């Protein structure tokens, strides 16, 4: 993902100039708050994976670098939760825990709720579209990109956002 660290790496590699990096100071970026408890647990589980385990699941996953598992990008929490949502909905249907076997896939997914890597996962509800995720449980933050004192490298200052406090969320 696009981050201050990735911009710094591009400058170090000579792919973009210091001047370009300087112009990014003050940029705002919204995203998942990576320091939530659920994301921390996800990161611990992700770090336990190894290249050998991935290759055992599928030989096409062979040759992965161990560093791949050191620090998952924040967006992987959403991908994990999306996959878990589908898996949980299908399990509920298979086990017969749903009242009707004739539910559409969308209806099955809307009935799922669980504590995921990105926070509490549920769909629909008051004020939300028929298949939209309930965003009240998401931990988000606004990040202001800043240059570190003296080093010139970019970093960000997180500004936590509370759902409902901002009319955009």
Tab-separated table of N, CA and C in Angstrom:
chain	number	residue	atom	x	y	z
A	1	UNK	N	0.828	-1.184	0.000
A	1	UNK	CA	0.000	0.000	0.000
A	1	UNK	C	0.874	1.249	0.000
A	2	UNK	N	0.292	2.354	-0.351
A	2	UNK	CA	0.986	3.633	-0.423
A	2	UNK	C	1.154	4.171	0.994
A	3	UNK	N	2.372	4.302	1.448
A	3	UNK	CA	2.642	4.728	2.816
A	3	UNK	C	3.888	5.595	2.853
A	4	UNK	N	4.101	6.320	3.959
A	4	UNK	CA	5.344	7.085	4.081
A	4	UNK	C	6.585	6.201	3.921
A	5	UNK	N	6.545	4.995	4.479
A	5	UNK	CA	7.701	4.094	4.369
A	5	UNK	C	7.975	3.720	2.915
A	6	UNK	N	6.905	3.482	2.130
A	6	UNK	CA	7.123	3.113	0.728
A	6	UNK	C	7.676	4.294	-0.067
A	7	UNK	N	7.239	5.509	0.256
A	7	UNK	CA	7.778	6.699	-0.412
A	7	UNK	C	9.249	6.867	-0.058
A	8	UNK	N	9.588	6.697	1.221
A	8	UNK	CA	10.989	6.794	1.644
A	8	UNK	C	11.851	5.775	0.913
A	9	UNK	N	11.333	4.556	0.746
A	9	UNK	CA	12.087	3.514	0.040
A	9	UNK	C	12.299	3.887	-1.429
A	10	UNK	N	11.299	4.503	-2.048
A	10	UNK	CA	11.437	4.933	-3.443
A	10	UNK	C	12.491	6.030	-3.584
A	11	UNK	N	12.554	6.924	-2.601
A	11	UNK	CA	13.587	7.965	-2.624
A	11	UNK	C	14.956	7.315	-2.463
A	12	UNK	N	15.080	6.397	-1.513
A	12	UNK	CA	16.359	5.708	-1.276
A	12	UNK	C	16.823	4.947	-2.517
A	13	UNK	N	15.879	4.415	-3.278
A	13	UNK	CA	16.215	3.664	-4.490
A	13	UNK	C	16.433	4.579	-5.693
A	14	UNK	N	16.240	5.888	-5.505
A	14	UNK	CA	16.438	6.831	-6.600
A	14	UNK	C	15.294	6.870	-7.596
A	15	UNK	N	14.152	6.328	-7.227
A	15	UNK	CA	13.022	6.277	-8.161
A	15	UNK	C	12.155	7.524	-8.119
A	16	UNK	N	12.184	8.250	-6.995
A	16	UNK	CA	11.544	9.561	-6.923
A	16	UNK	C	12.496	10.505	-6.199
A	17	UNK	N	12.306	11.789	-6.388
A	17	UNK	CA	13.236	12.763	-5.819
A	17	UNK	C	12.824	13.181	-4.407
A	18	UNK	N	13.785	13.753	-3.700
A	18	UNK	CA	13.506	14.325	-2.382
A	18	UNK	C	12.454	15.424	-2.490
A	19	UNK	N	12.494	16.171	-3.576
A	19	UNK	CA	11.538	17.263	-3.774
A	19	UNK	C	10.111	16.730	-3.847
A	20	UNK	N	9.943	15.622	-4.551
A	20	UNK	CA	8.620	15.000	-4.636
A	20	UNK	C	8.175	14.547	-3.260
A	21	UNK	N	9.075	13.910	-2.510
A	21	UNK	CA	8.735	13.476	-1.158
A	21	UNK	C	8.347	14.676	-0.305
A	22	UNK	N	9.088	15.771	-0.412
A	22	UNK	CA	8.798	16.965	0.387
A	22	UNK	C	7.393	17.492	0.122
A	23	UNK	N	6.937	17.370	-1.123
A	23	UNK	CA	5.616	17.879	-1.487
A	23	UNK	C	4.486	17.035	-0.889
A	24	UNK	N	4.796	15.833	-0.430
A	24	UNK	CA	3.769	14.967	0.154
A	24	UNK	C	3.510	15.270	1.628
A	25	UNK	N	4.358	16.098	2.238
A	25	UNK	CA	4.135	16.445	3.641
A	25	UNK	C	2.794	17.148	3.768
A	26	UNK	N	2.041	16.755	4.772
A	26	UNK	CA	0.720	17.334	5.001
A	26	UNK	C	-0.403	16.562	4.333
A	27	UNK	N	-0.061	15.566	3.511
A	27	UNK	CA	-1.090	14.754	2.868
A	27	UNK	C	-1.893	14.019	3.944
A	28	UNK	N	-3.185	13.877	3.717
A	28	UNK	CA	-4.044	13.143	4.636
A	28	UNK	C	-4.429	11.810	4.013
A	29	UNK	N	-4.447	10.785	4.836
A	29	UNK	CA	-4.787	9.446	4.377
A	29	UNK	C	-5.687	8.811	5.430
A	30	UNK	N	-6.805	8.266	5.023
A	30	UNK	CA	-7.702	7.575	5.944
A	30	UNK	C	-7.487	6.081	5.799
A	31	UNK	N	-7.604	5.373	6.905
A	31	UNK	CA	-7.433	3.938	6.832
A	31	UNK	C	-7.809	3.245	8.127
A	32	UNK	N	-7.616	1.944	8.130
A	32	UNK	CA	-7.868	1.104	9.292
A	32	UNK	C	-6.872	1.466	10.384
A	33	UNK	N	-7.328	1.548	11.602
A	33	UNK	CA	-6.437	1.811	12.732
A	33	UNK	C	-5.718	0.512	13.081
A	34	UNK	N	-4.428	0.404	12.756
A	34	UNK	CA	-3.733	-0.874	12.892
A	34	UNK	C	-3.405	-1.278	14.317
A	35	UNK	N	-3.664	-0.441	15.282
A	35	UNK	CA	-3.292	-0.770	16.645
A	35	UNK	C	-4.449	-1.276	17.488
A	36	UNK	N	-5.532	-1.683	16.854
A	36	UNK	CA	-6.655	-2.226	17.601
A	36	UNK	C	-6.317	-3.636	18.068
A	37	UNK	N	-7.004	-4.079	19.094
A	37	UNK	CA	-6.723	-5.405	19.660
A	37	UNK	C	-6.944	-6.515	18.629
A	38	UNK	N	-8.039	-6.441	17.878
A	38	UNK	CA	-8.333	-7.510	16.919
A	38	UNK	C	-7.290	-7.563	15.805
A	39	UNK	N	-6.809	-6.395	15.337
A	39	UNK	CA	-5.778	-6.406	14.306
A	39	UNK	C	-4.465	-6.936	14.878
A	40	UNK	N	-4.180	-6.631	16.134
A	40	UNK	CA	-2.972	-7.158	16.783
A	40	UNK	C	-2.977	-8.675	16.843
A	41	UNK	N	-4.124	-9.252	17.164
A	41	UNK	CA	-4.239	-10.722	17.188
A	41	UNK	C	-4.069	-11.299	15.789
A	42	UNK	N	-4.641	-10.616	14.799
A	42	UNK	CA	-4.486	-11.055	13.416
A	42	UNK	C	-3.017	-11.040	13.014
A	43	UNK	N	-2.298	-9.970	13.363
A	43	UNK	CA	-0.880	-9.861	13.021
A	43	UNK	C	-0.074	-10.999	13.658
A	44	UNK	N	-0.396	-11.348	14.907
A	44	UNK	CA	0.306	-12.451	15.574
A	44	UNK	C	0.075	-13.764	14.834
A	45	UNK	N	-1.164	-14.008	14.452
A	45	UNK	CA	-1.476	-15.238	13.717
A	45	UNK	C	-0.805	-15.251	12.356
A	46	UNK	N	-0.829	-14.123	11.676
A	46	UNK	CA	-0.211	-14.001	10.354
A	46	UNK	C	1.288	-14.278	10.447
A	47	UNK	N	1.930	-13.779	11.500
A	47	UNK	CA	3.379	-13.948	11.670
A	47	UNK	C	3.759	-15.403	11.932
A	48	UNK	N	2.813	-16.212	12.374
A	48	UNK	CA	3.097	-17.635	12.623
A	48	UNK	C	3.169	-18.458	11.343
A	49	UNK	N	2.663	-17.899	10.241
A	49	UNK	CA	2.745	-18.604	8.959
A	49	UNK	C	4.198	-18.711	8.514
A	50	UNK	N	4.464	-19.709	7.720
A	50	UNK	CA	5.815	-19.871	7.184
A	50	UNK	C	5.720	-20.212	5.700
A	51	UNK	N	6.795	-19.983	4.964
A	51	UNK	CA	6.790	-20.370	3.543
A	51	UNK	C	6.492	-21.852	3.348
A	52	UNK	N	6.983	-22.677	4.247
A	52	UNK	CA	6.768	-24.128	4.130
A	52	UNK	C	5.288	-24.482	4.285
A	53	UNK	N	4.601	-23.832	5.236
A	53	UNK	CA	3.174	-24.103	5.424
A	53	UNK	C	2.365	-23.686	4.197
A	54	UNK	N	2.708	-22.545	3.633
A	54	UNK	CA	1.996	-22.079	2.435
A	54	UNK	C	2.222	-23.031	1.261
A	55	UNK	N	3.445	-23.498	1.098
A	55	UNK	CA	3.748	-24.420	0.008
A	55	UNK	C	3.036	-25.753	0.210
A	56	UNK	N	2.883	-26.168	1.469
A	56	UNK	CA	2.165	-27.411	1.753
A	56	UNK	C	0.686	-27.283	1.383
A	57	UNK	N	0.123	-26.075	1.527
A	57	UNK	CA	-1.280	-25.852	1.152
A	57	UNK	C	-1.448	-25.837	-0.359
A	58	UNK	N	-0.477	-25.255	-1.046
A	58	UNK	CA	-0.541	-25.152	-2.497
A	58	UNK	C	0.873	-24.972	-3.029
A	59	UNK	N	1.379	-25.912	-3.815
A	59	UNK	CA	2.747	-25.807	-4.334
A	59	UNK	C	3.035	-24.516	-5.095
A	60	UNK	N	2.012	-23.885	-5.665
A	60	UNK	CA	2.226	-22.622	-6.369
A	60	UNK	C	2.640	-21.497	-5.421
A	61	UNK	N	2.440	-21.693	-4.134
A	61	UNK	CA	2.834	-20.688	-3.145
A	61	UNK	C	4.272	-20.887	-2.676
A	62	UNK	N	4.982	-21.815	-3.285
A	62	UNK	CA	6.368	-22.090	-2.905
A	62	UNK	C	7.287	-20.926	-3.233
A	63	UNK	N	8.370	-20.836	-2.486
A	63	UNK	CA	9.387	-19.826	-2.750
A	63	UNK	C	9.102	-18.467	-2.146
A	64	UNK	N	8.146	-18.387	-1.250
A	64	UNK	CA	7.843	-17.098	-0.617
A	64	UNK	C	8.945	-16.740	0.375
A	65	UNK	N	9.247	-15.469	0.465
A	65	UNK	CA	10.255	-14.983	1.403
A	65	UNK	C	9.670	-14.962	2.817
A	66	UNK	N	10.447	-15.381	3.824
A	66	UNK	CA	9.956	-15.322	5.206
A	66	UNK	C	9.517	-13.915	5.630
A	67	UNK	N	10.135	-12.881	5.077
A	67	UNK	CA	9.772	-11.511	5.440
A	67	UNK	C	8.340	-11.167	5.042
A	68	UNK	N	7.756	-11.949	4.123
A	68	UNK	CA	6.374	-11.736	3.700
A	68	UNK	C	5.431	-11.790	4.897
A	69	UNK	N	5.787	-12.583	5.899
A	69	UNK	CA	4.894	-12.817	7.027
A	69	UNK	C	5.203	-11.944	8.236
A	70	UNK	N	6.201	-11.088	8.128
A	70	UNK	CA	6.630	-10.292	9.277
A	70	UNK	C	5.601	-9.238	9.680
A	71	UNK	N	5.027	-8.550	8.727
A	71	UNK	CA	4.126	-7.452	9.050
A	71	UNK	C	3.074	-7.321	7.953
A	72	UNK	N	1.875	-7.872	8.165
A	72	UNK	CA	0.879	-7.833	7.095
A	72	UNK	C	0.389	-6.415	6.831
A	73	UNK	N	0.160	-6.072	5.572
A	73	UNK	CA	-0.443	-4.767	5.276
A	73	UNK	C	-1.818	-4.677	5.944
A	74	UNK	N	-2.215	-3.478	6.325
A	74	UNK	CA	-3.486	-3.295	7.030
A	74	UNK	C	-4.672	-3.818	6.229
A	75	UNK	N	-4.626	-3.689	4.916
A	75	UNK	CA	-5.750	-4.121	4.086
A	75	UNK	C	-5.972	-5.626	4.137
A	76	UNK	N	-4.974	-6.393	4.554
A	76	UNK	CA	-5.159	-7.842	4.633
A	76	UNK	C	-6.208	-8.198	5.664
A	77	UNK	N	-6.403	-7.349	6.679
A	77	UNK	CA	-7.442	-7.611	7.681
A	77	UNK	C	-8.820	-7.630	7.019
A	78	UNK	N	-9.057	-6.727	6.076
A	78	UNK	CA	-10.344	-6.692	5.379
A	78	UNK	C	-10.498	-7.912	4.467
A	79	UNK	N	-9.434	-8.301	3.795
A	79	UNK	CA	-9.489	-9.489	2.930
A	79	UNK	C	-9.763	-10.736	3.763
A	80	UNK	N	-9.093	-10.834	4.908
A	80	UNK	CA	-9.309	-11.969	5.808
A	80	UNK	C	-10.766	-12.009	6.260
A	81	UNK	N	-11.294	-10.860	6.671
A	81	UNK	CA	-12.676	-10.812	7.153
A	81	UNK	C	-13.679	-11.121	6.053
A	82	UNK	N	-13.405	-10.692	4.832
A	82	UNK	CA	-14.301	-11.006	3.715
A	82	UNK	C	-14.334	-12.517	3.471
A	83	UNK	N	-13.169	-13.143	3.502
A	83	UNK	CA	-13.096	-14.593	3.314
A	83	UNK	C	-13.795	-15.321	4.456
A	84	UNK	N	-13.560	-14.845	5.677
A	84	UNK	CA	-14.200	-15.468	6.842
A	84	UNK	C	-15.717	-15.314	6.777
A	85	UNK	N	-16.211	-14.190	6.291
A	85	UNK	CA	-17.653	-13.972	6.163
A	85	UNK	C	-18.277	-15.025	5.258
A	86	UNK	N	-17.666	-15.243	4.107
A	86	UNK	CA	-18.181	-16.244	3.167
A	86	UNK	C	-18.117	-17.640	3.785
A	87	UNK	N	-16.983	-17.964	4.402
A	87	UNK	CA	-16.817	-19.292	5.017
A	87	UNK	C	-17.850	-19.522	6.121
A	88	UNK	N	-18.076	-18.540	6.963
A	88	UNK	CA	-19.046	-18.686	8.055
A	88	UNK	C	-20.470	-18.816	7.523
A	89	UNK	N	-20.814	-18.053	6.491
A	89	UNK	CA	-22.149	-18.152	5.899
A	89	UNK	C	-22.376	-19.532	5.299
A	90	UNK	N	-21.382	-20.046	4.589
A	90	UNK	CA	-21.515	-21.378	3.987
A	90	UNK	C	-21.591	-22.470	5.047
A	91	UNK	N	-20.825	-22.311	6.126
A	91	UNK	CA	-20.890	-23.297	7.214
A	91	UNK	C	-22.276	-23.302	7.851
A	92	UNK	N	-22.819	-22.123	8.083
A	92	UNK	CA	-24.156	-22.038	8.672
A	92	UNK	C	-25.195	-22.703	7.772
A	93	UNK	N	-25.064	-22.487	6.467
A	93	UNK	CA	-26.003	-23.105	5.533
A	93	UNK	C	-25.834	-24.623	5.535
A	94	UNK	N	-24.595	-25.098	5.507
A	94	UNK	CA	-24.329	-26.540	5.477
A	94	UNK	C	-24.826	-27.227	6.745
A	95	UNK	N	-24.644	-26.571	7.881
A	95	UNK	CA	-25.043	-27.176	9.152
A	95	UNK	C	-26.531	-27.021	9.428
A	96	UNK	N	-27.239	-26.333	8.529
A	96	UNK	CA	-28.679	-26.199	8.677
A	96	UNK	C	-29.107	-25.232	9.762
A	97	UNK	N	-28.237	-24.330	10.151
A	97	UNK	CA	-28.582	-23.379	11.205
A	97	UNK	C	-29.403	-22.204	10.691
A	98	UNK	N	-29.583	-22.131	9.385
A	98	UNK	CA	-30.381	-21.050	8.819
A	98	UNK	C	-31.794	-21.555	8.581
A	99	UNK	N	-32.761	-20.685	8.775
A	99	UNK	CA	-34.162	-21.095	8.741
A	99	UNK	C	-34.652	-21.506	7.361
A	100	UNK	N	-34.012	-20.997	6.299
A	100	UNK	CA	-34.465	-21.325	4.952
A	100	UNK	C	-33.283	-21.755	4.091
A	101	UNK	N	-33.454	-22.872	3.422
A	101	UNK	CA	-32.393	-23.350	2.531
A	101	UNK	C	-32.405	-22.593	1.215
A	102	UNK	N	-33.419	-21.770	0.986
A	102	UNK	CA	-33.551	-21.053	-0.281
A	102	UNK	C	-33.053	-19.620	-0.215
A	103	UNK	N	-32.199	-19.310	0.728
A	103	UNK	CA	-31.674	-17.951	0.845
A	103	UNK	C	-30.648	-17.685	-0.247
A	104	UNK	N	-30.632	-16.456	-0.750
A	104	UNK	CA	-29.610	-16.069	-1.721
A	104	UNK	C	-28.278	-15.919	-0.993
A	105	UNK	N	-27.207	-15.893	-1.763
A	105	UNK	CA	-25.882	-15.706	-1.178
A	105	UNK	C	-25.820	-14.404	-0.392
A	106	UNK	N	-26.380	-13.334	-0.945
A	106	UNK	CA	-26.366	-12.040	-0.255
A	106	UNK	C	-27.110	-12.124	1.077
A	107	UNK	N	-28.241	-12.837	1.101
A	107	UNK	CA	-28.997	-12.981	2.347
A	107	UNK	C	-28.207	-13.789	3.374
A	108	UNK	N	-27.502	-14.799	2.911
A	108	UNK	CA	-26.660	-15.589	3.821
A	108	UNK	C	-25.573	-14.718	4.449
A	109	UNK	N	-24.929	-13.921	3.619
A	109	UNK	CA	-23.836	-13.081	4.103
A	109	UNK	C	-24.328	-12.038	5.097
A	110	UNK	N	-25.516	-11.483	4.866
A	110	UNK	CA	-26.048	-10.444	5.760
A	110	UNK	C	-26.345	-10.985	7.153
A	111	UNK	N	-26.500	-12.274	7.290
A	111	UNK	CA	-26.822	-12.873	8.588
A	111	UNK	C	-25.578	-13.162	9.432
A	112	UNK	N	-24.420	-13.015	8.842
A	112	UNK	CA	-23.167	-13.327	9.539
A	112	UNK	C	-22.731	-12.139	10.387
A	113	UNK	N	-22.263	-12.427	11.588
A	113	UNK	CA	-21.611	-11.412	12.422
A	113	UNK	C	-20.564	-12.115	13.274
A	114	UNK	N	-19.417	-11.491	13.425
A	114	UNK	CA	-18.325	-12.075	14.204
A	114	UNK	C	-17.288	-11.004	14.505
A	115	UNK	N	-16.376	-11.302	15.411
A	115	UNK	CA	-15.265	-10.406	15.725
A	115	UNK	C	-14.127	-10.764	14.786
A	116	UNK	N	-13.845	-9.883	13.832
A	116	UNK	CA	-12.846	-10.171	12.809
A	116	UNK	C	-11.539	-9.442	13.031
A	117	UNK	N	-10.651	-9.582	12.084
A	117	UNK	CA	-9.337	-8.948	12.162
A	117	UNK	C	-9.432	-7.432	12.087
A	118	UNK	N	-10.471	-6.921	11.427
A	118	UNK	CA	-10.638	-5.472	11.294
A	118	UNK	C	-11.634	-4.910	12.300
A	119	UNK	N	-12.106	-5.723	13.219
A	119	UNK	CA	-13.098	-5.295	14.204
A	119	UNK	C	-14.349	-6.148	14.080
A	120	UNK	N	-15.412	-5.707	14.741
A	120	UNK	CA	-16.675	-6.446	14.678
A	120	UNK	C	-17.226	-6.375	13.254
A	121	UNK	N	-17.641	-7.523	12.730
A	121	UNK	CA	-18.150	-7.605	11.364
A	121	UNK	C	-19.634	-7.952	11.416
A	122	UNK	N	-20.453	-7.074	10.843
A	122	UNK	CA	-21.880	-7.338	10.672
A	122	UNK	C	-22.348	-6.517	9.477
A	123	UNK	N	-23.509	-6.862	8.964
A	123	UNK	CA	-23.984	-6.224	7.736
A	123	UNK	C	-25.402	-5.727	7.912
A	124	UNK	N	-25.753	-4.726	7.099
A	124	UNK	CA	-27.095	-4.175	7.150
A	124	UNK	C	-27.310	-3.406	8.442
A	125	UNK	N	-28.517	-3.418	8.923
A	125	UNK	CA	-28.819	-2.693	10.139
A	125	UNK	C	-29.321	-1.299	9.831
A	126	UNK	N	-29.726	-0.620	10.862
A	126	UNK	CA	-30.314	0.706	10.715
A	126	UNK	C	-29.339	1.689	10.078
A	127	UNK	N	-29.790	2.374	9.040
A	127	UNK	CA	-28.979	3.391	8.386
A	127	UNK	C	-27.965	2.847	7.406
A	128	UNK	N	-27.996	1.565	7.139
A	128	UNK	CA	-27.028	0.966	6.225
A	128	UNK	C	-27.763	0.305	5.068
A	129	UNK	N	-27.099	0.202	3.951
A	129	UNK	CA	-27.683	-0.465	2.798
A	129	UNK	C	-27.888	-1.943	3.070
A	130	UNK	N	-28.576	-2.593	2.179
A	130	UNK	CA	-28.944	-3.992	2.377
A	130	UNK	C	-27.746	-4.921	2.536
A	131	UNK	N	-26.622	-4.597	1.916
A	131	UNK	CA	-25.472	-5.482	2.022
A	131	UNK	C	-24.232	-4.779	2.523
A	132	UNK	N	-24.377	-3.552	2.995
A	132	UNK	CA	-23.226	-2.791	3.445
A	132	UNK	C	-22.771	-3.241	4.820
A	133	UNK	N	-21.479	-3.144	5.040
A	133	UNK	CA	-20.937	-3.465	6.350
A	133	UNK	C	-21.317	-2.362	7.329
A	134	UNK	N	-21.647	-2.760	8.529
A	134	UNK	CA	-21.949	-1.810	9.580
A	134	UNK	C	-20.633	-1.158	10.003
A	135	UNK	N	-20.443	0.102	9.671
A	135	UNK	CA	-19.163	0.768	9.915
A	135	UNK	C	-19.010	1.295	11.331
A	136	UNK	N	-20.065	1.228	12.129
A	136	UNK	CA	-19.980	1.746	13.488
A	136	UNK	C	-18.929	1.012	14.317
A	137	UNK	N	-18.616	-0.212	13.956
A	137	UNK	CA	-17.659	-1.001	14.734
A	137	UNK	C	-16.232	-0.930	14.188
A	138	UNK	N	-16.035	-0.243	13.065
A	138	UNK	CA	-14.693	-0.166	12.486
A	138	UNK	C	-13.831	0.846	13.234
A	139	UNK	N	-12.581	0.506	13.415
A	139	UNK	CA	-11.624	1.442	14.007
A	139	UNK	C	-10.837	2.070	12.869
A	140	UNK	N	-11.051	3.345	12.655
A	140	UNK	CA	-10.382	4.048	11.560
A	140	UNK	C	-9.555	5.188	12.117
A	141	UNK	N	-8.637	5.653	11.304
A	141	UNK	CA	-7.858	6.818	11.693
A	141	UNK	C	-7.532	7.645	10.463
A	142	UNK	N	-7.340	8.911	10.685
A	142	UNK	CA	-6.878	9.819	9.663
A	142	UNK	C	-5.402	10.036	9.938
A	143	UNK	N	-4.578	9.964	8.902
A	143	UNK	CA	-3.126	10.094	9.079
A	143	UNK	C	-2.647	11.341	8.362
A	144	UNK	N	-1.907	12.133	9.073
A	144	UNK	CA	-1.288	13.316	8.494
A	144	UNK	C	0.186	12.997	8.268
A	145	UNK	N	0.624	13.059	7.014
A	145	UNK	CA	2.014	12.755	6.684
A	145	UNK	C	2.902	13.922	7.113
A	146	UNK	N	3.969	13.602	7.833
A	146	UNK	CA	4.904	14.611	8.329
A	146	UNK	C	6.330	14.143	8.106
A	147	UNK	N	7.229	15.120	7.966
A	147	UNK	CA	8.653	14.775	7.870
A	147	UNK	C	9.234	14.726	9.272
A	148	UNK	N	10.060	13.700	9.479
A	148	UNK	CA	10.730	13.574	10.769
A	148	UNK	C	11.756	14.689	10.898
A	149	UNK	N	11.931	15.180	12.095
A	149	UNK	CA	12.887	16.267	12.344
A	149	UNK	C	14.291	15.887	11.892
A	150	UNK	N	14.853	16.692	11.030
A	150	UNK	CA	16.242	16.544	10.613
A	150	UNK	C	16.508	15.467	9.586
A	151	UNK	N	15.725	14.397	9.576
A	151	UNK	CA	16.008	13.278	8.686
A	151	UNK	C	15.419	13.487	7.288
A	152	UNK	N	14.348	14.245	7.192
A	152	UNK	CA	13.698	14.459	5.904
A	152	UNK	C	12.800	13.316	5.488
A	153	UNK	N	12.818	12.203	6.232
A	153	UNK	CA	11.971	11.070	5.876
A	153	UNK	C	10.548	11.300	6.356
A	154	UNK	N	9.615	10.747	5.607
A	154	UNK	CA	8.207	10.885	5.960
A	154	UNK	C	7.793	9.843	6.987
A	155	UNK	N	6.881	10.236	7.813
A	155	UNK	CA	6.196	9.349	8.745
A	155	UNK	C	4.782	9.900	8.845
A	156	UNK	N	3.924	9.284	9.627
A	156	UNK	CA	2.598	9.868	9.764
A	156	UNK	C	2.213	9.984	11.226
A	157	UNK	N	1.330	10.941	11.477
A	157	UNK	CA	0.761	11.154	12.797
A	157	UNK	C	-0.681	10.668	12.730
A	158	UNK	N	-1.044	9.620	13.497
A	158	UNK	CA	-2.418	9.121	13.437
A	158	UNK	C	-3.378	10.019	14.213
A	159	UNK	N	-4.541	10.213	13.637
A	159	UNK	CA	-5.608	10.976	14.264
A	159	UNK	C	-6.824	10.058	14.328
A	160	UNK	N	-7.093	9.381	15.473
A	160	UNK	CA	-8.203	8.428	15.544
A	160	UNK	C	-9.535	9.074	15.205
A	161	UNK	N	-10.365	8.311	14.537
A	161	UNK	CA	-11.716	8.762	14.174
A	161	UNK	C	-12.721	7.918	14.935
A	162	UNK	N	-13.705	8.539	15.486
A	162	UNK	CA	-14.789	7.828	16.149
A	162	UNK	C	-15.972	7.765	15.217
A	163	UNK	N	-16.502	6.573	14.987
A	163	UNK	CA	-17.674	6.438	14.129
A	163	UNK	C	-18.833	7.224	14.741
A	164	UNK	N	-19.514	7.956	13.922
A	164	UNK	CA	-20.636	8.753	14.377
A	164	UNK	C	-20.236	10.166	14.761
A	165	UNK	N	-18.973	10.396	15.128
A	165	UNK	CA	-18.523	11.738	15.492
A	165	UNK	C	-18.347	12.586	14.244
A	166	UNK	N	-18.100	11.950	13.125
A	166	UNK	CA	-17.879	12.646	11.869
A	166	UNK	C	-19.043	12.261	10.947
A	167	UNK	N	-19.760	13.220	10.379
A	167	UNK	CA	-20.900	12.876	9.546
A	167	UNK	C	-20.535	12.105	8.285
A	168	UNK	N	-19.248	12.018	7.952
A	168	UNK	CA	-18.830	11.262	6.764
A	168	UNK	C	-18.823	9.767	7.035
A	169	UNK	N	-18.867	9.361	8.300
A	169	UNK	CA	-18.779	7.933	8.634
A	169	UNK	C	-20.084	7.434	9.212
